[in-house]
Amino acid sequence: MAAAALPRIEQGVSGRGAESRLFTLMFALLLASLPLIALVSPIDHDETQYLAAAELFAAGLTPFRDFLYLQTPYQIYLFGPLFHFSDHGLMAARFVSGLMGAGVIALVFAALRESGVARREAMMAAGAIWFCHAFLFGVTVVRNDALPALLLALAFFLAMGALRPDRVHRRYRWLGAGLALGAATGTKISYLAMAGAFVGFPVIAVLLGAMGARRALATMLVTGAGVTLALVPLLWIREGAAAAFDYGNFGYHAEAPFLWYGANGRELKLTLGMKLLDGFVTLARGPALAALILYAVIRIRSLRLREKQAPALLLVDLAILAGLVATLAPTPIHRQYAIPLLPPLFLGLGLVWRRQRDLWPSARWPRRLLVAGLAVGLIQPLYNLSAPLFEKPTPTLVRAEGQLLADLVAAEGIEGEIATLSPEIVVGSGLALDPVFATGPFAYRTADMIAVEEREALGLLSPSTVKAHLARTRPAAIVTGYEARHTIDRIGLEAPIEAFAREAGYRRVESGVGGAVFWLRSRAVSTVALNSAAAPRARHEAS
């Protein structure tokens, strides 16, 4: 009888092994797909300022001192070298962004395994991040989203290891987590909420009896020290151009969105009701909303029953709350703001998944809810992959337009910088971008709506001042055509630029590759005019 049962046992073991290998293969394919999807995803409107900053840094310019940047700057120092060593900087940056997205999922998986979650369940929880619309968008373009998300996932991996009773060198792990969170904040300031959650969670753990007071104090101090150390370089960066640093990180975000949406008749986007709707839709485009509902129900029930709380879950609780703040606090809400929420949310879901089986042993709705979210999440990758079919501006198309512009400029025998509100065309072309256009349309479009003194002190261009700047600098070429496609623009941001080009005798050339329009300077412009335009720039750089 035992001999007869043996083949069935071996068959069951073999079946489970095959299923495990299939899950591992699918998980690996999810990770491998992200850098590949990044290479074909359409260019995003916001992406242009990050590309321009990396290109200018690679050319030897310093953020804030030589060009304005509208975020905390650590991203530049990672992506800049990609543009320095390669003519394919945009493609390289996209590929690296996708790799970092894969790293986020891999580190969440590793954090779950550190916490004792079974391999298959860890892969399912971490892999679900791939299907979240906000995540897939953020890691397949060149923005400041993939890097801080990777650093946040690293912080959780270190923290989950530090919370294991069998782990040694816990303080080094908490220090590493703090350094990672500080670096994430230096890349995107909204991650300061996550740093606060990590530093503050030991207090909650002590109050709920999940951690001793002495250990909690040490954890809080070491983690806080790591965050502080990672943020210290920002003080040095700010010292070189304090006004530009403060405006790029604080002043712009406090006023520009309200000014721009108001100018375009879109004040509704700024209301609390629309913010809540946008936040709901963002989470519903994938499994994030389902995960949030399930996690909240399970954790609230656990707290009501006064069950003994694991420190890891308390950390995840606070991080999820911090992620919701990062998602919902900005005005207006954009999809990428939800990315800080996703690593702790799916880490938490993996930690409590077995608990839901105890709560609802025969219920199928938890799984069905998540499966529905996963199905909705397939829409974004399908859109990204189909973008070339609908002639969306992809990295390949944009590079082709930039190369065409470089060929035209070389054929005309003209020299100088390029002026454009669409810097992505210039990136990787070998041509030099005028640094005052480093933020693309963003600082430019609201510069006429702030105090003149502030605008002049920061050296901002605006629709009312751009013609004078172009007349003074006489760029080798001007690129238009892309900005009007990206957003509602009642002001006509490119109108004064095109007007200058026509009045100054620039030759208009439609690229024929994409939507760009090139304006080439006539060779009749005198060398004296060019030298006089270059002199103020040289004095500025010397200072």
Coordinates of C-alpha atoms in Angstrom, one line a residue:
M1 CA 0.0 0.0 0.0
A2 CA 2.8 2.4 0.9
A3 CA 4.6 1.4 -2.3
A4 CA 1.5 2.2 -4.3
A5 CA 1.2 5.6 -2.6
L6 CA 4.8 6.6 -3.3
P7 CA 4.3 7.4 -7.1
R8 CA 1.4 9.7 -6.2
I9 CA 3.5 11.5 -3.6
E10 CA 6.4 11.9 -6.0
Q11 CA 4.0 13.1 -8.6
G12 CA 2.6 15.7 -6.2
V13 CA 6.0 16.9 -5.3
S14 CA 7.0 17.1 -8.9
G15 CA 3.8 19.1 -9.7
R16 CA 4.5 21.6 -7.0
G17 CA 8.1 22.0 -8.2
A18 CA 6.9 22.7 -11.7
E19 CA 4.3 25.2 -10.4
S20 CA 7.0 26.9 -8.4
R21 CA 9.3 27.1 -11.4
L22 CA 6.5 28.6 -13.4
F23 CA 5.9 31.3 -10.8
T24 CA 9.6 32.1 -10.7
L25 CA 9.7 32.4 -14.5
M26 CA 6.7 34.7 -14.6
F27 CA 8.2 36.8 -11.8
A28 CA 11.5 37.1 -13.7
L29 CA 9.7 38.0 -16.9
L30 CA 7.8 40.8 -15.1
L31 CA 11.2 42.3 -13.9
A32 CA 12.9 41.8 -17.3
S33 CA 10.0 43.5 -19.1
L34 CA 10.3 46.9 -17.3
P35 CA 13.5 48.2 -19.0
L36 CA 12.2 46.9 -22.4
I37 CA 8.8 48.7 -22.0
A38 CA 10.8 51.8 -21.0
L39 CA 12.5 51.9 -24.3
V40 CA 9.3 52.1 -26.3
S41 CA 7.0 54.1 -23.9
P42 CA 5.9 57.5 -25.2
I43 CA 7.8 60.6 -24.1
D44 CA 6.0 62.3 -21.2
H45 CA 5.5 66.0 -20.9
D46 CA 7.1 66.2 -17.5
E47 CA 10.0 64.1 -18.6
T48 CA 11.6 66.9 -20.6
Q49 CA 13.0 68.8 -17.6
Y50 CA 14.8 65.8 -16.1
L51 CA 16.4 65.0 -19.5
A52 CA 17.5 68.6 -19.9
A53 CA 19.0 68.7 -16.4
A54 CA 21.0 65.5 -17.0
E55 CA 22.2 66.8 -20.4
L56 CA 23.3 70.1 -19.0
F57 CA 25.0 68.5 -16.0
A58 CA 26.9 66.2 -18.4
A59 CA 28.0 69.3 -20.2
G60 CA 29.6 70.7 -17.0
L61 CA 26.9 73.0 -15.7
T62 CA 25.8 73.0 -12.1
P63 CA 22.1 72.7 -11.1
F64 CA 20.6 75.9 -9.6
R65 CA 23.7 78.0 -10.2
D66 CA 23.8 77.5 -14.0
F67 CA 20.3 76.3 -14.7
L68 CA 17.1 76.1 -12.8
Y69 CA 15.8 72.7 -11.5
L70 CA 12.4 72.1 -10.0
Q71 CA 13.2 69.2 -7.7
T72 CA 15.7 68.1 -5.1
P73 CA 18.8 67.4 -7.2
Y74 CA 20.2 63.9 -6.4
Q75 CA 18.7 62.4 -9.6
I76 CA 20.9 64.6 -11.7
Y77 CA 24.1 63.1 -10.3
L78 CA 23.0 59.6 -11.2
F79 CA 21.7 60.2 -14.7
G80 CA 24.1 62.9 -15.8
P81 CA 27.0 60.5 -16.5
L82 CA 24.7 58.5 -18.9
F83 CA 24.6 61.5 -21.1
H84 CA 28.3 62.3 -20.8
F85 CA 29.5 58.9 -21.9
S86 CA 26.9 58.0 -24.5
D87 CA 25.2 59.6 -27.5
H88 CA 22.2 57.5 -26.6
G89 CA 21.7 59.2 -23.3
L90 CA 17.9 59.1 -23.5
M91 CA 17.7 55.4 -24.3
A92 CA 20.3 54.6 -21.6
A93 CA 18.4 56.7 -19.0
R94 CA 15.1 55.0 -20.0
F95 CA 16.8 51.5 -19.6
V96 CA 18.2 52.4 -16.2
S97 CA 14.9 53.7 -15.1
G98 CA 13.3 50.4 -16.0
L99 CA 16.0 48.5 -14.2
M100 CA 15.4 50.5 -11.1
G101 CA 11.7 49.7 -11.3
A102 CA 12.6 46.0 -11.5
G103 CA 14.8 46.6 -8.4
V104 CA 11.9 48.0 -6.5
I105 CA 9.9 44.8 -7.0
A106 CA 12.9 42.6 -6.3
L107 CA 13.6 44.4 -3.1
V108 CA 10.0 44.2 -1.9
F109 CA 10.2 40.5 -2.6
A110 CA 13.4 40.2 -0.6
A111 CA 11.9 42.2 2.3
L112 CA 9.0 39.8 2.4
R113 CA 11.3 36.8 2.4
E114 CA 13.3 38.4 5.2
S115 CA 10.0 38.6 7.1
G116 CA 9.4 34.9 6.7
V117 CA 6.8 35.1 4.0
A118 CA 6.6 32.0 1.7
R119 CA 8.4 32.4 -1.7
R120 CA 5.3 32.1 -3.8
E121 CA 3.2 34.5 -1.8
A122 CA 6.2 37.0 -1.7
M123 CA 6.4 36.9 -5.5
M124 CA 2.7 37.4 -5.9
A125 CA 2.6 40.4 -3.5
A126 CA 5.7 42.1 -4.9
G127 CA 4.8 41.3 -8.5
A128 CA 1.4 43.0 -8.1
I129 CA 3.3 46.3 -8.0
W130 CA 4.0 45.9 -11.7
F131 CA 0.3 46.1 -12.5
C132 CA -0.2 49.5 -10.7
H133 CA -0.7 52.3 -13.3
A134 CA 1.3 54.9 -11.3
F135 CA 4.3 52.6 -10.9
L136 CA 4.5 51.4 -14.4
F137 CA 4.3 55.0 -15.7
G138 CA 6.9 56.3 -13.2
V139 CA 9.6 53.7 -13.9
T140 CA 9.3 53.6 -17.7
V141 CA 10.0 57.3 -18.2
V142 CA 13.0 59.5 -17.1
R143 CA 11.5 61.1 -14.0
N144 CA 12.5 61.4 -10.4
D145 CA 10.2 58.5 -9.4
A146 CA 12.1 55.2 -10.0
L147 CA 15.2 56.2 -8.0
P148 CA 13.5 57.2 -4.7
A149 CA 11.1 54.2 -5.0
L150 CA 14.2 51.9 -5.3
L151 CA 15.8 53.6 -2.2
L152 CA 12.5 53.2 -0.3
A153 CA 12.3 49.5 -1.1
L154 CA 16.0 49.2 0.0
A155 CA 15.1 50.8 3.3
F156 CA 12.3 48.3 3.8
F157 CA 14.6 45.4 3.0
L158 CA 17.1 46.6 5.6
A159 CA 14.4 47.3 8.1
M160 CA 12.7 43.9 7.8
G161 CA 16.1 42.3 8.4
A162 CA 16.8 44.5 11.4
L163 CA 13.4 43.5 12.9
R164 CA 14.3 39.8 12.8
P165 CA 15.4 38.5 16.2
D166 CA 18.1 36.4 14.7
R167 CA 19.8 39.3 12.9
V168 CA 23.0 40.9 14.2
H169 CA 24.3 44.4 13.4
R170 CA 20.8 45.9 13.6
R171 CA 22.0 49.4 14.1
Y172 CA 24.0 49.3 10.8
R173 CA 20.8 48.2 9.0
W174 CA 18.8 51.1 10.5
L175 CA 21.6 53.5 9.6
G176 CA 21.5 52.1 6.0
A177 CA 17.7 52.5 6.0
G178 CA 18.0 56.1 7.1
L179 CA 20.7 56.9 4.5
A180 CA 18.5 55.4 1.8
L181 CA 15.5 57.4 2.9
G182 CA 17.5 60.6 3.1
A183 CA 18.8 60.0 -0.4
A184 CA 15.2 59.3 -1.6
T185 CA 14.2 62.7 -0.1
G186 CA 17.1 64.3 -1.8
T187 CA 15.7 63.0 -5.1
K188 CA 12.0 63.7 -4.5
I189 CA 11.0 65.8 -1.5
S190 CA 7.7 64.0 -0.9
Y191 CA 9.7 61.0 0.5
L192 CA 10.3 63.1 3.5
A193 CA 7.0 61.7 4.8
M194 CA 8.5 58.2 4.5
A195 CA 11.6 59.2 6.4
G196 CA 9.3 60.6 9.1
A197 CA 7.5 57.3 9.3
F198 CA 10.7 55.3 9.8
V199 CA 12.1 57.6 12.4
G200 CA 8.8 57.9 14.3
F201 CA 7.6 54.3 14.2
P202 CA 9.6 53.2 17.3
V203 CA 7.5 55.6 19.4
I204 CA 4.3 53.8 18.3
A205 CA 6.0 50.4 18.8
V206 CA 6.8 51.4 22.5
L207 CA 3.3 52.6 23.1
L208 CA 1.8 49.4 21.9
G209 CA 4.3 47.2 23.7
A210 CA 5.9 45.9 20.5
M211 CA 9.4 47.2 21.3
G212 CA 11.4 48.1 24.4
A213 CA 12.1 51.7 25.1
R214 CA 15.9 51.5 25.0
R215 CA 15.9 49.6 21.7
A216 CA 13.3 52.1 20.3
L217 CA 15.3 55.1 21.2
A218 CA 18.5 53.6 19.6
T219 CA 16.5 52.7 16.4
M220 CA 15.0 56.2 16.2
L221 CA 18.4 58.0 16.7
V222 CA 20.3 55.8 14.3
T223 CA 17.7 56.0 11.6
G224 CA 17.4 59.7 12.0
A225 CA 21.1 60.1 11.8
G226 CA 21.2 58.3 8.5
V227 CA 18.5 60.5 7.1
T228 CA 20.3 63.6 8.2
L229 CA 23.6 62.5 6.8
A230 CA 22.1 61.8 3.5
L231 CA 20.5 65.3 3.3
V232 CA 23.6 67.2 4.3
P233 CA 24.9 67.6 0.7
L234 CA 21.7 69.6 -0.1
L235 CA 23.1 72.4 2.2
W236 CA 26.2 72.6 0.1
I237 CA 24.3 72.5 -3.2
R238 CA 22.0 75.3 -1.9
E239 CA 24.9 77.5 -0.9
G240 CA 25.8 78.0 -4.5
A241 CA 22.4 79.5 -5.5
A242 CA 20.1 79.8 -2.5
A243 CA 17.3 81.8 -4.3
A244 CA 17.1 79.3 -7.2
F245 CA 17.3 76.3 -4.9
D246 CA 14.5 77.6 -2.7
Y247 CA 12.3 78.5 -5.6
G248 CA 12.9 75.2 -7.4
N249 CA 12.1 73.1 -4.4
F250 CA 9.5 75.2 -2.6
G251 CA 8.4 78.4 -4.1
Y252 CA 7.5 77.0 -7.6
H253 CA 5.4 74.1 -6.2
A254 CA 3.6 76.4 -3.7
E255 CA 2.3 78.7 -6.4
A256 CA 2.9 77.6 -10.0
P257 CA 0.2 74.8 -10.2
F258 CA -2.5 77.2 -8.9
L259 CA -1.4 79.9 -11.4
W260 CA -1.2 77.6 -14.4
Y261 CA -4.5 75.8 -13.8
G262 CA -6.2 79.1 -13.1
A263 CA -4.9 80.6 -16.3
N264 CA -6.2 77.7 -18.3
G265 CA -9.7 77.7 -16.8
R266 CA -9.1 74.4 -14.9
E267 CA -9.7 75.6 -11.4
L268 CA -11.9 72.5 -10.8
K269 CA -8.8 70.4 -10.8
L270 CA -7.6 72.2 -7.7
T271 CA -10.7 71.5 -5.5
L272 CA -10.8 68.9 -2.7
G273 CA -13.5 66.9 -4.4
M274 CA -11.5 66.6 -7.6
K275 CA -8.4 65.7 -5.6
L276 CA -10.2 62.9 -3.9
L277 CA -11.6 61.6 -7.2
D278 CA -8.1 61.8 -8.9
G279 CA -6.6 59.9 -5.9
F280 CA -9.3 57.2 -6.1
V281 CA -8.9 56.8 -9.9
T282 CA -5.1 56.6 -9.6
L283 CA -5.3 53.7 -7.1
A284 CA -8.2 52.0 -9.0
R285 CA -6.0 51.8 -12.1
G286 CA -4.5 48.6 -10.9
P287 CA -4.5 46.5 -7.7
A288 CA -3.5 49.3 -5.3
L289 CA -7.0 50.2 -4.2
A290 CA -7.9 46.5 -3.6
A291 CA -4.7 46.0 -1.7
L292 CA -5.4 49.1 0.4
I293 CA -8.9 48.0 1.3
L294 CA -7.8 44.5 2.2
Y295 CA -4.9 45.6 4.3
A296 CA -6.9 48.3 6.1
V297 CA -9.7 45.8 7.0
I298 CA -7.3 43.2 8.3
R299 CA -5.2 45.7 10.3
I300 CA -8.1 47.6 11.9
R301 CA -9.6 44.2 13.0
S302 CA -6.3 43.2 14.5
L303 CA -6.0 46.5 16.5
R304 CA -9.6 46.3 17.7
L305 CA -9.0 42.8 19.0
R306 CA -6.0 44.2 20.9
E307 CA -3.8 41.5 19.4
K308 CA 0.0 41.7 20.0
Q309 CA 1.4 43.8 17.2
A310 CA 4.5 42.9 15.3
P311 CA 7.0 45.9 14.9
A312 CA 7.2 45.2 11.2
L313 CA 3.5 45.7 10.7
L314 CA 3.5 48.9 12.8
L315 CA 6.3 50.2 10.5
V316 CA 4.3 49.3 7.4
D317 CA 1.1 50.9 8.9
L318 CA 2.9 54.3 9.4
A319 CA 4.6 54.0 6.0
I320 CA 1.2 53.5 4.3
L321 CA -0.2 56.5 6.1
A322 CA 2.8 58.5 5.0
G323 CA 2.3 57.2 1.4
L324 CA -1.3 58.4 1.5
V325 CA -0.1 61.8 2.6
A326 CA 2.5 61.9 -0.3
T327 CA -0.3 60.9 -2.7
L328 CA -3.1 63.2 -1.6
A329 CA -1.4 66.3 -0.1
P330 CA -0.1 67.9 -3.4
T331 CA -2.5 70.0 -5.5
P332 CA -3.4 68.9 -8.1
I333 CA -2.9 65.2 -7.8
H334 CA -1.0 63.4 -10.5
R335 CA -0.6 59.6 -10.9
Q336 CA 3.1 59.5 -10.0
Y337 CA 2.4 60.9 -6.6
A338 CA 1.0 57.4 -5.5
I339 CA 4.4 55.7 -6.1
P340 CA 5.7 56.1 -2.5
L341 CA 2.6 54.3 -1.3
L342 CA 3.1 51.2 -3.3
P343 CA 6.2 49.5 -1.8
P344 CA 4.8 49.5 1.8
L345 CA 1.3 48.7 0.7
F346 CA 2.3 45.5 -1.1
L347 CA 4.9 44.6 1.5
G348 CA 2.1 44.9 4.1
L349 CA -0.3 42.8 1.9
G350 CA 2.2 40.1 1.7
L351 CA 2.7 40.1 5.5
V352 CA -1.0 39.8 6.3
W353 CA -2.2 37.7 3.3
R354 CA -2.5 34.5 5.4
R355 CA -4.4 36.4 8.0
Q356 CA -7.3 37.0 5.5
R357 CA -7.7 33.3 5.1
D358 CA -8.4 33.1 8.8
L359 CA -10.9 36.0 8.6
W360 CA -12.7 34.8 5.5
P361 CA -11.9 31.1 5.2
S362 CA -14.4 30.3 2.4
A363 CA -14.8 33.8 0.9
R364 CA -13.5 34.4 -2.7
W365 CA -14.0 38.1 -2.9
P366 CA -10.5 39.1 -1.6
R367 CA -8.9 37.2 -4.5
R368 CA -11.5 38.3 -7.0
L369 CA -11.0 42.0 -6.0
L370 CA -7.2 41.7 -6.5
V371 CA -7.6 39.8 -9.8
A372 CA -9.9 42.6 -11.1
G373 CA -7.3 45.1 -10.1
L374 CA -4.6 43.1 -11.9
A375 CA -6.7 43.0 -15.0
V376 CA -7.2 46.7 -15.0
G377 CA -3.5 47.2 -14.5
L378 CA -2.8 45.6 -17.9
I379 CA -4.2 48.6 -19.7
Q380 CA -1.1 50.8 -19.1
P381 CA 1.6 48.4 -20.4
L382 CA -0.6 47.7 -23.5
Y383 CA -0.8 51.4 -24.1
N384 CA 3.0 51.8 -23.7
L385 CA 3.7 49.0 -26.1
S386 CA 1.2 50.3 -28.7
A387 CA 2.5 53.9 -28.6
P388 CA 4.6 53.5 -31.8
L389 CA 1.6 52.3 -33.7
F390 CA -0.2 55.5 -33.0
E391 CA 2.8 57.8 -33.9
K392 CA 3.3 58.9 -30.3
P393 CA 6.6 60.5 -29.6
T394 CA 8.8 57.6 -28.4
P395 CA 12.5 57.8 -27.5
T396 CA 13.4 56.5 -31.0
L397 CA 11.3 59.1 -32.8
V398 CA 12.6 61.9 -30.6
R399 CA 16.2 60.9 -31.2
A400 CA 15.6 60.8 -34.9
E401 CA 14.2 64.3 -34.8
G402 CA 17.2 65.5 -32.8
Q403 CA 19.6 63.9 -35.3
L404 CA 17.8 65.6 -38.2
L405 CA 18.1 68.9 -36.5
A406 CA 21.8 68.3 -35.9
D407 CA 22.3 67.5 -39.6
L408 CA 20.4 70.6 -40.7
V409 CA 22.5 72.8 -38.4
A410 CA 25.7 71.3 -39.7
A411 CA 24.6 71.6 -43.3
E412 CA 23.8 75.3 -42.8
G413 CA 27.2 75.8 -41.1
I414 CA 25.7 77.7 -38.2
E415 CA 26.9 77.5 -34.6
G416 CA 25.2 78.3 -31.3
E417 CA 22.8 77.0 -28.7
I418 CA 19.3 75.7 -29.3
A419 CA 16.2 77.4 -27.8
T420 CA 13.1 75.3 -27.2
L421 CA 10.4 74.5 -24.7
S422 CA 10.9 70.8 -25.7
P423 CA 14.4 70.0 -24.7
E424 CA 13.9 66.3 -25.3
I425 CA 14.6 67.0 -29.0
V426 CA 18.0 68.4 -28.3
V427 CA 19.1 65.7 -25.8
G428 CA 21.6 63.4 -27.4
S429 CA 21.8 65.3 -30.6
G430 CA 25.2 66.8 -29.9
L431 CA 23.8 70.3 -29.9
A432 CA 23.9 72.6 -26.9
L433 CA 20.7 73.5 -25.2
D434 CA 20.3 77.1 -24.0
P435 CA 20.3 76.6 -20.1
V436 CA 17.5 79.0 -19.5
F437 CA 15.2 76.5 -21.2
A438 CA 16.3 73.7 -18.8
T439 CA 12.8 73.4 -17.2
G440 CA 11.1 73.2 -20.6
P441 CA 7.7 74.9 -20.4
F442 CA 7.3 74.7 -16.6
A443 CA 9.0 77.7 -15.0
Y444 CA 8.5 79.7 -18.2
R445 CA 4.7 79.3 -18.4
T446 CA 4.0 81.0 -15.0
A447 CA 6.9 83.4 -14.9
D448 CA 4.7 86.4 -16.0
M449 CA 2.3 85.6 -13.1
I450 CA 4.9 86.1 -10.3
A451 CA 6.5 89.3 -9.0
V452 CA 8.8 91.0 -11.6
E453 CA 11.5 91.3 -9.0
E454 CA 11.5 87.6 -8.3
R455 CA 11.4 86.7 -11.9
E456 CA 14.4 88.9 -12.7
A457 CA 16.3 87.7 -9.7
L458 CA 15.9 84.1 -10.8
G459 CA 16.6 84.9 -14.4
L460 CA 13.3 83.3 -15.5
L461 CA 12.1 83.6 -19.1
S462 CA 8.4 84.2 -19.7
P463 CA 6.1 84.6 -22.7
S464 CA 6.6 88.4 -22.3
T465 CA 10.4 88.4 -22.1
V466 CA 11.4 85.5 -24.4
K467 CA 11.6 87.5 -27.5
A468 CA 14.1 89.9 -26.0
H469 CA 16.2 87.0 -24.8
L470 CA 16.2 85.4 -28.2
A471 CA 17.1 88.7 -29.9
R472 CA 20.0 89.0 -27.5
T473 CA 21.3 85.4 -27.8
R474 CA 20.4 84.6 -31.4
P475 CA 20.2 80.8 -31.1
A476 CA 21.4 78.6 -33.9
A477 CA 18.0 77.0 -34.1
I478 CA 14.6 77.1 -32.4
V479 CA 12.4 74.1 -32.0
T480 CA 8.6 74.4 -31.6
G481 CA 5.6 72.1 -32.3
Y482 CA 5.6 69.8 -29.3
E483 CA 4.4 71.9 -26.5
A484 CA 0.9 72.6 -28.0
R485 CA 0.4 68.8 -28.3
H486 CA 1.1 68.0 -24.6
T487 CA -1.4 70.1 -22.6
I488 CA -4.2 72.7 -22.7
D489 CA -2.5 76.0 -23.4
R490 CA -4.7 79.0 -23.6
I491 CA -1.8 81.4 -23.3
G492 CA 0.0 80.2 -26.4
L493 CA 3.4 79.5 -24.9
E494 CA 5.2 79.0 -28.2
A495 CA 3.5 81.9 -30.0
P496 CA 6.1 84.6 -29.0
I497 CA 8.9 82.2 -29.8
E498 CA 7.6 81.5 -33.3
A499 CA 6.9 85.2 -33.8
F500 CA 10.5 86.0 -33.1
A501 CA 11.7 83.3 -35.4
R502 CA 9.6 84.7 -38.3
E503 CA 10.5 88.3 -37.6
A504 CA 14.3 87.5 -37.3
G505 CA 14.3 85.7 -40.6
Y506 CA 14.8 82.2 -39.4
R507 CA 14.1 79.5 -42.0
R508 CA 11.1 77.2 -41.1
V509 CA 11.6 73.5 -41.7
E510 CA 9.1 70.8 -40.7
S511 CA 10.9 67.7 -39.5
G512 CA 8.7 65.2 -41.3
V513 CA 9.8 62.7 -38.7
G514 CA 7.5 63.7 -35.9
G515 CA 5.8 66.9 -34.8
A516 CA 8.8 69.2 -34.5
V517 CA 9.2 72.4 -36.4
F518 CA 12.8 73.7 -36.8
W519 CA 13.7 77.3 -37.2
L520 CA 17.2 77.7 -38.6
R521 CA 19.1 81.0 -38.1
S522 CA 20.2 82.7 -41.3
R523 CA 24.0 82.8 -41.8
A524 CA 23.7 86.5 -42.5
V525 CA 23.7 87.1 -38.7
S526 CA 27.0 88.9 -38.0
T527 CA 29.7 87.4 -36.0
V528 CA 29.7 90.6 -33.9
A529 CA 26.1 90.0 -32.9
L530 CA 26.9 86.4 -31.8
N531 CA 30.0 87.5 -29.9
S532 CA 28.1 90.2 -28.1
A533 CA 25.3 87.7 -27.2
A534 CA 27.9 85.2 -25.9
A535 CA 29.7 87.7 -23.6
P536 CA 27.0 88.0 -20.9
R537 CA 26.8 84.2 -20.8
A538 CA 30.5 83.9 -20.3
R539 CA 30.4 86.5 -17.5
H540 CA 27.6 84.6 -15.9
E541 CA 29.4 81.3 -16.0
A542 CA 32.6 82.8 -14.7
S543 CA 30.7 84.2 -11.7

